[in-house]
Coordinates of N, CA and C and ligand atoms in Angstrom, one line a residue:
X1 N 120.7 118.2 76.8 CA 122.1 118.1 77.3 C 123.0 119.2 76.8
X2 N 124.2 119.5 77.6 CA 124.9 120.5 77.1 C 125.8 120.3 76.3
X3 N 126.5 120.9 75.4 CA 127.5 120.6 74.5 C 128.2 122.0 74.9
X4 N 130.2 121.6 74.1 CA 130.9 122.7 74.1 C 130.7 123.9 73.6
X5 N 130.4 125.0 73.8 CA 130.2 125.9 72.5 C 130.4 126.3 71.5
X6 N 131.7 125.7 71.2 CA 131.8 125.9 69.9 C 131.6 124.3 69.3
X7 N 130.4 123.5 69.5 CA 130.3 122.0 69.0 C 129.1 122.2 67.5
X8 N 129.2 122.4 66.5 CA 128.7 122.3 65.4 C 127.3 121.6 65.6
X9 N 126.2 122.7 66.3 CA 124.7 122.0 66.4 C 124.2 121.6 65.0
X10 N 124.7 122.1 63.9 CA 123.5 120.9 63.1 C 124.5 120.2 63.0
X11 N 125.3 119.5 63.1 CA 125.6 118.2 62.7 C 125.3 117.6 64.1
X12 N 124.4 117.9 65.3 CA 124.4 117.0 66.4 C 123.1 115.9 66.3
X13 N 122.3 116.2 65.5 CA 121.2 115.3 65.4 C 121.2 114.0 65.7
X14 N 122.3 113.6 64.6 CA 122.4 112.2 64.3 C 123.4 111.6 65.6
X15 N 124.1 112.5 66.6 CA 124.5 111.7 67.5 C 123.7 111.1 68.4
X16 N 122.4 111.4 68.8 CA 121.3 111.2 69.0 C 120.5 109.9 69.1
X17 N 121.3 109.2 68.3 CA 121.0 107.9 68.2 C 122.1 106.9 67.1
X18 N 122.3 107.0 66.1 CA 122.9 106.2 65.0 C 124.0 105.9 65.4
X19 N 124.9 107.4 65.4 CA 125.9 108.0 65.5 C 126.4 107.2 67.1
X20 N 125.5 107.9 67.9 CA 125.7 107.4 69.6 C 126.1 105.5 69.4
X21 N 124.8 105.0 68.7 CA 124.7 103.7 68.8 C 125.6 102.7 68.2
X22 N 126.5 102.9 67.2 CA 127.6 102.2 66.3 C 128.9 102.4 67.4
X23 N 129.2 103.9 67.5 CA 130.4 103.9 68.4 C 130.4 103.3 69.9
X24 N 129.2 103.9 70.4 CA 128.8 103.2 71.7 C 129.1 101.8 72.2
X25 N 128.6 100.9 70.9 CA 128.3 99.5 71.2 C 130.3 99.5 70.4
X26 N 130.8 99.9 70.2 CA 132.4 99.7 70.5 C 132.7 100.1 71.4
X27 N 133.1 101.0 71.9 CA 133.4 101.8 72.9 C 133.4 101.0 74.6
X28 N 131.5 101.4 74.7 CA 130.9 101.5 75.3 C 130.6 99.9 76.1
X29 N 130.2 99.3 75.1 CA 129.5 97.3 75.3 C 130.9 96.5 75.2
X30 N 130.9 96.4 74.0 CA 132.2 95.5 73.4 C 133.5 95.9 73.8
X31 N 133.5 97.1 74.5 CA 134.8 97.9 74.1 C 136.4 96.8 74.0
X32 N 136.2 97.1 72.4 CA 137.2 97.1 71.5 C 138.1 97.3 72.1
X33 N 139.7 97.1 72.2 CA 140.7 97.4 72.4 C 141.8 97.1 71.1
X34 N 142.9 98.0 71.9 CA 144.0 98.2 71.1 C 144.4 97.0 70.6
X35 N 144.5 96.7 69.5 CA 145.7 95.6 68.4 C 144.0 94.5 68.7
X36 N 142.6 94.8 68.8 CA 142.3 93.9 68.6 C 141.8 93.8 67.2
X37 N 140.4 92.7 66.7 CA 139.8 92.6 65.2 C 138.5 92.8 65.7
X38 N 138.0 93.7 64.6 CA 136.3 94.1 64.8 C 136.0 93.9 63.3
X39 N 134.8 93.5 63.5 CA 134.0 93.6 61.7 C 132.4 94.5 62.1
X40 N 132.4 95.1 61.4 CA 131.2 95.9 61.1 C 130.1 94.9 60.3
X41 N 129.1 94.5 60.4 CA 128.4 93.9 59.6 C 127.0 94.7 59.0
X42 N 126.9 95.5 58.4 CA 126.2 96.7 57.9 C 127.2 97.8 57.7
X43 N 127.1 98.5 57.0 CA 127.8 99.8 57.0 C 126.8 101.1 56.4
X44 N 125.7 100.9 57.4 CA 124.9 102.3 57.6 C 126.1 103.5 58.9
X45 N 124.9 104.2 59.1 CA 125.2 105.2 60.2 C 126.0 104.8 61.6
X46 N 124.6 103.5 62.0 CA 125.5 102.5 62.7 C 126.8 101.6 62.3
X47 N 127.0 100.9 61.8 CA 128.3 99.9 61.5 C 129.3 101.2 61.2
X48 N 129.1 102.4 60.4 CA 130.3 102.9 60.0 C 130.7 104.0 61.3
X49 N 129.7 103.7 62.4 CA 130.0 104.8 63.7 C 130.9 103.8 64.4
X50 N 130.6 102.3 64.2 CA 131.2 101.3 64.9 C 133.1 101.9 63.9
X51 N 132.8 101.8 62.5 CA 134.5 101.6 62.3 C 135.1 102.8 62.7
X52 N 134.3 104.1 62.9 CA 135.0 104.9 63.2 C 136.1 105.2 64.6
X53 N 134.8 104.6 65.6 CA 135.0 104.2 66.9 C 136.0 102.9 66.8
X54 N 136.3 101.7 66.2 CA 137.5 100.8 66.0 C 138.7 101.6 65.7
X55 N 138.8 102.7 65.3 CA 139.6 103.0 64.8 C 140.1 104.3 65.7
X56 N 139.5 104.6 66.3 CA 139.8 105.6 67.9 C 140.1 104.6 68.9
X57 N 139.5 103.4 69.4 CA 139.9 102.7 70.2 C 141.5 101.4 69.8
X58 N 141.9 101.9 68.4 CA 143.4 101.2 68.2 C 142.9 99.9 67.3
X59 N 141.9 99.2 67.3 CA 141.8 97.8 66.5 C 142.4 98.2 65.6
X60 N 143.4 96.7 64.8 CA 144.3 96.9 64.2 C 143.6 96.2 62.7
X61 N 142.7 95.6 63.2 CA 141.8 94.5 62.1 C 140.5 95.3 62.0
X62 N 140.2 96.0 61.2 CA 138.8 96.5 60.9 C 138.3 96.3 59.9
X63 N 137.2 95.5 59.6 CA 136.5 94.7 58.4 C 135.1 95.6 58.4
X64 N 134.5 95.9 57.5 CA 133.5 96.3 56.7 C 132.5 95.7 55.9
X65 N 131.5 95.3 56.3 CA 130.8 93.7 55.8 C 129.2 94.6 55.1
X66 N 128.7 95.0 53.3 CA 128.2 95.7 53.1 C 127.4 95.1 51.7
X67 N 126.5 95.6 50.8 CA 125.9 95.2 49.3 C 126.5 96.1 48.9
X68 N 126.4 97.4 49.4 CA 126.4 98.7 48.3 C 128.2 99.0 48.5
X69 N 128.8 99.2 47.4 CA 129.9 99.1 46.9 C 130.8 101.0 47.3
X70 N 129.5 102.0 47.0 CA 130.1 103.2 47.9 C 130.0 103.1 48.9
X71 N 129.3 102.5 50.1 CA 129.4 102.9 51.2 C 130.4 101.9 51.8
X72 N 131.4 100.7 51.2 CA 132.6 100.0 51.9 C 133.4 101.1 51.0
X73 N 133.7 101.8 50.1 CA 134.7 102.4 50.0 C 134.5 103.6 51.0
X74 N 133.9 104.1 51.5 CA 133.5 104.9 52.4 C 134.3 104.5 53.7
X75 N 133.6 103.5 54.1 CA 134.0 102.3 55.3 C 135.9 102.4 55.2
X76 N 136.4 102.4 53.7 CA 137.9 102.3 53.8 C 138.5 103.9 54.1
X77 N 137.4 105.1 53.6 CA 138.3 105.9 53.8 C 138.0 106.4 55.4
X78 N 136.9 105.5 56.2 CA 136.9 106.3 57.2 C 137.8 105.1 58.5
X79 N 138.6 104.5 57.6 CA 139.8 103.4 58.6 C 139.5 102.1 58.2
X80 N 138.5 101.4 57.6 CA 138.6 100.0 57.5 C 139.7 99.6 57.3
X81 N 140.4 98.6 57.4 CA 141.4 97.6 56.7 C 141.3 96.7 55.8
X82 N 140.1 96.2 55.9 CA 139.5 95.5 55.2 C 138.0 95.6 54.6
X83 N 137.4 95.4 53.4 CA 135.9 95.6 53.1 C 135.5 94.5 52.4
X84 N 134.4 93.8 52.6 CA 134.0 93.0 52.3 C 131.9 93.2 51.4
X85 N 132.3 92.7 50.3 CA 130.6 93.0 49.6 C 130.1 91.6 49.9
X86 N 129.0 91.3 50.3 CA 128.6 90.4 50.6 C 128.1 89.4 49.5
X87 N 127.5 89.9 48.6 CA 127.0 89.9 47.4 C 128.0 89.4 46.5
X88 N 129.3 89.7 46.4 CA 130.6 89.0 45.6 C 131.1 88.2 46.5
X89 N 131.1 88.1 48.1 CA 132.3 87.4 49.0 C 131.0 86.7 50.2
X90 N 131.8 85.4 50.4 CA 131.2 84.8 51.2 C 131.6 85.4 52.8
X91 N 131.4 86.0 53.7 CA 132.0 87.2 54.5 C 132.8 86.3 55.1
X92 N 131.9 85.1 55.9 CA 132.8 84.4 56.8 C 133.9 83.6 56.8
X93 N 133.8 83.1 55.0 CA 135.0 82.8 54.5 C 136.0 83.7 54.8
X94 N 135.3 84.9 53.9 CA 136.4 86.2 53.9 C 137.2 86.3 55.5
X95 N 136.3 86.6 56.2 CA 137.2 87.0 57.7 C 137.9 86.0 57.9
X96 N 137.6 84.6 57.7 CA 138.5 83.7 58.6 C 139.8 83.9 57.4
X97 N 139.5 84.0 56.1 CA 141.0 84.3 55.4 C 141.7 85.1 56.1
X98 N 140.8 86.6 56.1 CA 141.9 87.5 56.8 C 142.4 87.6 58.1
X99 N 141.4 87.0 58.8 CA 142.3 87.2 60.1 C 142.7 85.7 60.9
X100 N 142.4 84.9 60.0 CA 143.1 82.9 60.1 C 142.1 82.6 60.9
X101 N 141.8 83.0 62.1 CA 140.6 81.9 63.4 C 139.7 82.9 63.8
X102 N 139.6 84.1 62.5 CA 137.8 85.1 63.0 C 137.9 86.6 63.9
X103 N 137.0 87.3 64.2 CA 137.4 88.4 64.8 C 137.1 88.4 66.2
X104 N 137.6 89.2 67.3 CA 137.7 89.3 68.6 C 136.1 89.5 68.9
X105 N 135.5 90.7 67.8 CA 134.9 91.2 68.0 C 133.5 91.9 66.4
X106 N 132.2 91.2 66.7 CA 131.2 91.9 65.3 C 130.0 92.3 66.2
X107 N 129.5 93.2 64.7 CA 128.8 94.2 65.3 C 127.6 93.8 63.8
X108 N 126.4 93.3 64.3 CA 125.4 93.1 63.3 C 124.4 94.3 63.4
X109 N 124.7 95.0 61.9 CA 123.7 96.3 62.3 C 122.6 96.3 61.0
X110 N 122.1 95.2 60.6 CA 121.0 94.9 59.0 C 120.1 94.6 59.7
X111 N 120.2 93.9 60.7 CA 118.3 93.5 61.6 C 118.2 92.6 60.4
X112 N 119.1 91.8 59.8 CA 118.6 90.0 59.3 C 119.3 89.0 60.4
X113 N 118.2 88.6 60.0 CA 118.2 87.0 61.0 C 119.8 86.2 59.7
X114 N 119.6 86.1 58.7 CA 121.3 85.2 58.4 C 122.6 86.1 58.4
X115 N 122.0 87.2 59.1 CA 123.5 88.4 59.4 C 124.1 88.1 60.8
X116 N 123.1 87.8 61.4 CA 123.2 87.7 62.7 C 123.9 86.6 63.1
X117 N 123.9 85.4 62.2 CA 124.0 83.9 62.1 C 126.0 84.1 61.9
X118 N 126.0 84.9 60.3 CA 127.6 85.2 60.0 C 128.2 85.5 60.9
X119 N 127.5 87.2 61.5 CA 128.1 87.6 62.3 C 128.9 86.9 63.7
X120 N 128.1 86.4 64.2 CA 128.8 84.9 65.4 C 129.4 83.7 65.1
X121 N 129.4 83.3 63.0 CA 130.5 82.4 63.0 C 131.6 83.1 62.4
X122 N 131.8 84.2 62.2 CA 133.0 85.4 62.2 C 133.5 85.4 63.3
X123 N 133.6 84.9 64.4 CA 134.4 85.3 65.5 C 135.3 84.5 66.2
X124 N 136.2 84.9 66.3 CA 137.2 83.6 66.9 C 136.6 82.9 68.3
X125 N 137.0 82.1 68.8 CA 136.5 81.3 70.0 C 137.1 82.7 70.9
X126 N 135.7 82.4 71.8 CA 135.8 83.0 72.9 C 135.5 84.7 72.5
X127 N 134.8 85.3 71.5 CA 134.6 86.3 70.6 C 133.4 86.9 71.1
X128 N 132.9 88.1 70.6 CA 131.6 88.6 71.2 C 131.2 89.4 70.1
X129 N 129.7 88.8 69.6 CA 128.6 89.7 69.1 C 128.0 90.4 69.3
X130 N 127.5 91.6 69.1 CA 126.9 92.4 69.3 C 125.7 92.9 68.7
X131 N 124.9 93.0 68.6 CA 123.5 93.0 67.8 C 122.6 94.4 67.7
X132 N 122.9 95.1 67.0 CA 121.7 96.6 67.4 C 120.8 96.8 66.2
X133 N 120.8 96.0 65.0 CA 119.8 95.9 64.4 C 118.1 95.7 64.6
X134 N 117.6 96.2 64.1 CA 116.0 96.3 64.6 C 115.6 96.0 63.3
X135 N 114.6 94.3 63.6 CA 114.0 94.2 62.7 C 112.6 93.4 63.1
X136 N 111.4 92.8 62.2 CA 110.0 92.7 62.6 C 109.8 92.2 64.1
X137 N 109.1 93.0 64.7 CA 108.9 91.8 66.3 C 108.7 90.2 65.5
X138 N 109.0 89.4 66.5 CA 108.9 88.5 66.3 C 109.5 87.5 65.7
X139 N 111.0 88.2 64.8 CA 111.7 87.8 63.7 C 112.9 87.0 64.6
X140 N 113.0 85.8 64.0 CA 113.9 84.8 64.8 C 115.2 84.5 64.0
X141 N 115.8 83.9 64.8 CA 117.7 83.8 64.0 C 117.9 82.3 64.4
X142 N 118.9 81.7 63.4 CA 119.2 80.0 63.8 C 120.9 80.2 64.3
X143 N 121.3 79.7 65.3 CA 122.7 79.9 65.5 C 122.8 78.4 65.8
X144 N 124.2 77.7 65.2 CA 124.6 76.1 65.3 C 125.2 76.7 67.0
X145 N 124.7 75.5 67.6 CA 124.5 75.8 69.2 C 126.3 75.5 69.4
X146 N 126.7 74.2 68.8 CA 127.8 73.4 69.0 C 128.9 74.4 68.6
X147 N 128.5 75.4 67.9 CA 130.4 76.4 67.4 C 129.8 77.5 68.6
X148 N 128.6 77.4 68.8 CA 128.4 78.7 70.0 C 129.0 78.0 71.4
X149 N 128.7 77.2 71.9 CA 129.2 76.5 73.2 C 130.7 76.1 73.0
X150 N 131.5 75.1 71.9 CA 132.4 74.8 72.1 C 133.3 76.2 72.4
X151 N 132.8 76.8 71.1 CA 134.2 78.1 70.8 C 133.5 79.6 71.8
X152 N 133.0 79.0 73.0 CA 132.5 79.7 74.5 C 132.5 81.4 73.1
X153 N 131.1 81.4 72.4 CA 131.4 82.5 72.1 C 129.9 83.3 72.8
X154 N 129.7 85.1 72.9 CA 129.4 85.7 73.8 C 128.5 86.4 72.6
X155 N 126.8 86.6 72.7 CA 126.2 87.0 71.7 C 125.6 88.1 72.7
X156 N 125.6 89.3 72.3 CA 124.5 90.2 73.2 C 124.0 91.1 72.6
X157 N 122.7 91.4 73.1 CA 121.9 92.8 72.4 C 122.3 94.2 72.6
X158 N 122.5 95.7 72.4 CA 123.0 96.9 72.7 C 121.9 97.6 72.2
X159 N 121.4 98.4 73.2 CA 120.6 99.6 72.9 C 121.5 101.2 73.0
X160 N 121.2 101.4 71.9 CA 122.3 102.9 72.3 C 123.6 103.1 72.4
X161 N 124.0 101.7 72.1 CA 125.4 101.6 72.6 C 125.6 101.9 73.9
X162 N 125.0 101.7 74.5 CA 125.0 101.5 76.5 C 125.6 102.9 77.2
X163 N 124.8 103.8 76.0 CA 125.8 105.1 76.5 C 125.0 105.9 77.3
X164 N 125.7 106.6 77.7 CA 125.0 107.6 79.0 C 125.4 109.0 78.4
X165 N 124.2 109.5 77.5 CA 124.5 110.5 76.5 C 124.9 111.7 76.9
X166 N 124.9 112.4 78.4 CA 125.5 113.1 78.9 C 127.2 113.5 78.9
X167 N 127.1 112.0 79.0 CA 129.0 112.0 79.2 C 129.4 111.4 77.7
X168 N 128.8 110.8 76.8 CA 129.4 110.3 75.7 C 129.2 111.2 74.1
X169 N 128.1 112.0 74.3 CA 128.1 112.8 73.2 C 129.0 113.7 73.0
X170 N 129.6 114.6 74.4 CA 130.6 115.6 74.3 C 131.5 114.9 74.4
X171 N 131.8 113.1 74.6 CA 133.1 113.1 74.4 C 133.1 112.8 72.2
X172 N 132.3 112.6 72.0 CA 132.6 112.1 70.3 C 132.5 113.1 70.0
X173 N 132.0 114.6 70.5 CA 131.9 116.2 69.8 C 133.8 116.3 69.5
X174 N 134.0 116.1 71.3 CA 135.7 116.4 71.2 C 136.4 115.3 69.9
X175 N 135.9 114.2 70.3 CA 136.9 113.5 69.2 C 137.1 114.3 67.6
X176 N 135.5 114.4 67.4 CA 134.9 115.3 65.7 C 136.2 116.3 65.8
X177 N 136.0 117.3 67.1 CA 136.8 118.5 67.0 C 138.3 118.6 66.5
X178 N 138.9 117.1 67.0 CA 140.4 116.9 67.4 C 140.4 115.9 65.9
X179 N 139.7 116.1 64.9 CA 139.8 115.1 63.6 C 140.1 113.5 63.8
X180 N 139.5 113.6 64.7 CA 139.4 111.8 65.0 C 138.5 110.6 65.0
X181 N 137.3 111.9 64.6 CA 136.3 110.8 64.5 C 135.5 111.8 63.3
X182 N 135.5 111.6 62.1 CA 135.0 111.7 61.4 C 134.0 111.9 60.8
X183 N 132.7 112.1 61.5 CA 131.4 111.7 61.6 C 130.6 113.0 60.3
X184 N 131.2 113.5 59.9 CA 131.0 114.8 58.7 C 130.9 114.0 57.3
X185 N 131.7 113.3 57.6 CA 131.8 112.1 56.0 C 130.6 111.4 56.0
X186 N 129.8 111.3 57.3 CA 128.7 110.2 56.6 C 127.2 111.4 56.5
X187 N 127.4 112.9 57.1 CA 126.4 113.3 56.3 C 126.6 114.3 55.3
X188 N 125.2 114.4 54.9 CA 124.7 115.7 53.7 C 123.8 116.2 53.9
X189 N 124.3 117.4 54.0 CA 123.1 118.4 54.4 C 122.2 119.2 52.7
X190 N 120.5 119.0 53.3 CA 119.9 119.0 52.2 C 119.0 120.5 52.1
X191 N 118.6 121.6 51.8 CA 117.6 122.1 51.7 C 116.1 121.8 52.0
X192 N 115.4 122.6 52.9 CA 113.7 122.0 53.4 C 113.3 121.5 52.0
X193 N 113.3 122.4 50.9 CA 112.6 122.1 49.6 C 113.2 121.4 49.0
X194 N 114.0 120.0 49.2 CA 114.5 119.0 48.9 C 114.6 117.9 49.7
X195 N 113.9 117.9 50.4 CA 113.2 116.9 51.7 C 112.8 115.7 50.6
X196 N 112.1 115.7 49.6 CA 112.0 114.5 49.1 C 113.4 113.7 48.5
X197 N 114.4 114.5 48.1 CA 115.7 114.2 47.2 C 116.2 113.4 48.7
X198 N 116.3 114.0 49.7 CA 116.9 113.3 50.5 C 116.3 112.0 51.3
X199 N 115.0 111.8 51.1 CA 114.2 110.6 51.2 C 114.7 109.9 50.5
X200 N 114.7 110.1 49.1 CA 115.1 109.4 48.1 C 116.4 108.7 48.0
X201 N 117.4 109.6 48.2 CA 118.8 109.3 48.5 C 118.9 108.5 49.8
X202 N 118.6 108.4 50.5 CA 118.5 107.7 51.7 C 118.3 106.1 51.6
X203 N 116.9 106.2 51.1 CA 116.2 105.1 50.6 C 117.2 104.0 49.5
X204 N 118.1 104.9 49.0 CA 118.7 104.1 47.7 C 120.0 103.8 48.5
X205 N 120.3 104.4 49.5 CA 121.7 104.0 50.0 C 122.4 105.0 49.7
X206 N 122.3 105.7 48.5 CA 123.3 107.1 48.3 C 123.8 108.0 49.6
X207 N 122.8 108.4 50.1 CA 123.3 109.5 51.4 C 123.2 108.5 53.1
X208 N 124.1 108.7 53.3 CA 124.1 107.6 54.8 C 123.3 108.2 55.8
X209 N 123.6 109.6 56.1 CA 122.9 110.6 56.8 C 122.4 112.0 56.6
X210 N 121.3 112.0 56.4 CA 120.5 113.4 55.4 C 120.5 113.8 56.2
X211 N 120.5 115.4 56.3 CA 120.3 116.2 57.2 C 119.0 117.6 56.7
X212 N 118.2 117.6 56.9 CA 117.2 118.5 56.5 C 117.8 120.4 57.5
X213 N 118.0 121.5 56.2 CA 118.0 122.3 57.0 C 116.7 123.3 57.0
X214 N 116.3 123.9 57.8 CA 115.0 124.5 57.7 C 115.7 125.8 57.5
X215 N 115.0 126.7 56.9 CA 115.2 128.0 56.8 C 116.4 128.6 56.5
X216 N 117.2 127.8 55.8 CA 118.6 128.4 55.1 C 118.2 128.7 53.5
Ligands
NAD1 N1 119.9 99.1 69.0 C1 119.7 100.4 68.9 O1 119.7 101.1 69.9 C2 119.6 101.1 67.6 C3 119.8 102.4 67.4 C4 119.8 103.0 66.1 C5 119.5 102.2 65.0 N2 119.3 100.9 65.2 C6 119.0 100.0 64.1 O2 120.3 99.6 63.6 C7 120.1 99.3 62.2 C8 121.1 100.1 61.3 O3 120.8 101.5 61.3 P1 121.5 102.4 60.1 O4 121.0 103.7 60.4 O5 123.0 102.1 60.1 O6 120.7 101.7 58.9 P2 121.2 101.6 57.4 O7 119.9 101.0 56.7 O8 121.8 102.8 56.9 O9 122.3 100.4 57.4 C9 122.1 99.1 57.2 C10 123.2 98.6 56.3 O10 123.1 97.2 56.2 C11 123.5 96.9 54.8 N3 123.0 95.5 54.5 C12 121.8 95.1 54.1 N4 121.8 93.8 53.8 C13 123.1 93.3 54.1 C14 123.7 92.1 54.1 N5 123.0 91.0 53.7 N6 125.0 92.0 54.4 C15 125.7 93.1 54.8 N7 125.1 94.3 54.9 C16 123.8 94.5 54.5 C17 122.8 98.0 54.0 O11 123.3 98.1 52.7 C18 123.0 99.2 54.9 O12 124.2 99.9 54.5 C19 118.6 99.6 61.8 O13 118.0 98.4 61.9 C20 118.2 100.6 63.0 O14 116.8 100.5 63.2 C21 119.3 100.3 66.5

């Protein structure tokens, strides 16, 4: 596909998929609107493409639902409102504190079956899930049927964030360009002969998006 010419090719890798797939599935699936509430449930590549994208589409309630304690301060500086560690805070308590009857709108990006479960009792009646986590074939989730039917809430899968990468990557190059979409904060670019440092860092949570450069 073509990009602007002056669009910063190494950093386009990761729109590619992560990057495409967080924002997309705001944007694109769910699309988020102004003055609404979204929660991120993961804050990898995905969830933190999602707050970026909450925060270009106007949501006024952006929650950040994470273990690792740098990547929700991350989550705050790239717009959250709110951050939540899972590991200290019960989440779903947490959101219905903050936002009194749940969010408009979550985005499960851990590929666990009891993420998936919070994520849909986080949302106010009449609310929509969204799901792009990938995890074992076969791996099943329990949802209380009676808060899914009464409070008519809306669970769905997203591949790619339903985007049509022709028309959606040059528009998030422009947003990058016009400092509105951020997407520089979540990588690091590593040296070929540090390929393993950035495995490593990956693996641990340290670096959100490693970028391998060849021949620099
Ligand atoms: N549907 C698609 O089209 C599509 C596209 C790209 C990626 N994916 C999938 O999306 C998922 C996320 O990708 P990523 O690159 O952001 O991965 P990632 O591993 O960087 O992010 C997952 C995040 O979930 C957090 N997490 C783990 N347990 C948690 C818990 N109990 N509560 C809250 N947070 C928790 C981790 O700390 C991590 O920050 C992966 O499963 C990936 O395979 C799907």
């Amino acid at each position: 596909m073509k990009v602007r010419a002056d669009a910063p090719l190494e950093m386009l890798g990761p729109l590619g998929c992560g990057i495409q797939t967080g924002a997309g599935a705001v944007l694109n699936a769910l699309k988020v609107g102004a003055g609404s509430s979204f929660a991120a449930f993961g804050g990898g590549t995905v969830g933190l493409s999602g707050v970026m994208a909450a925060v270009v589409a106007g949501a006024t309630t952006i929650i950040a639902v994470d273990v690792v304690a740098e990547r929700l301060e991350l989550a705050m500086e790239l717009g959250a409102t709110h951050i939540i560690n899972s590991h200290e805070e019960e989440p779903v308590v947490a959101i219905q504190r903050i936002t009194g009857k749940g969010v408009d709108f979550s985005l499960e990006s851990t590929g666990r079956a009891d993420v998936v479960r919070a994520a849909v009792e986080a949302l106010r009646p009449r609310g929509t899930c969204g799901i792009v986590g990938a995890s074992k074939p076969g791996t099943t989730f329990e949802l209380d049927m009676n808060d899914v039917m009464q409070n008519c809430k809306v669970l769905r899968g997203i591949v790619e964030g339903d985007s049509i990468p022709d028309i959606f990557i040059p528009q998030l190059v422009d947003l990058y360009l016009q400092g509105r979409f951020p997407m520089d904060k979540l990588m690091r670019f590593y040296p070929f002969e540090e390929i393993n440092q950035a495995a490593k860092d990956s693996e641990r949570g340290k670096t959100i998006k490693p970028i391998i450069r060849i021949g620099h």
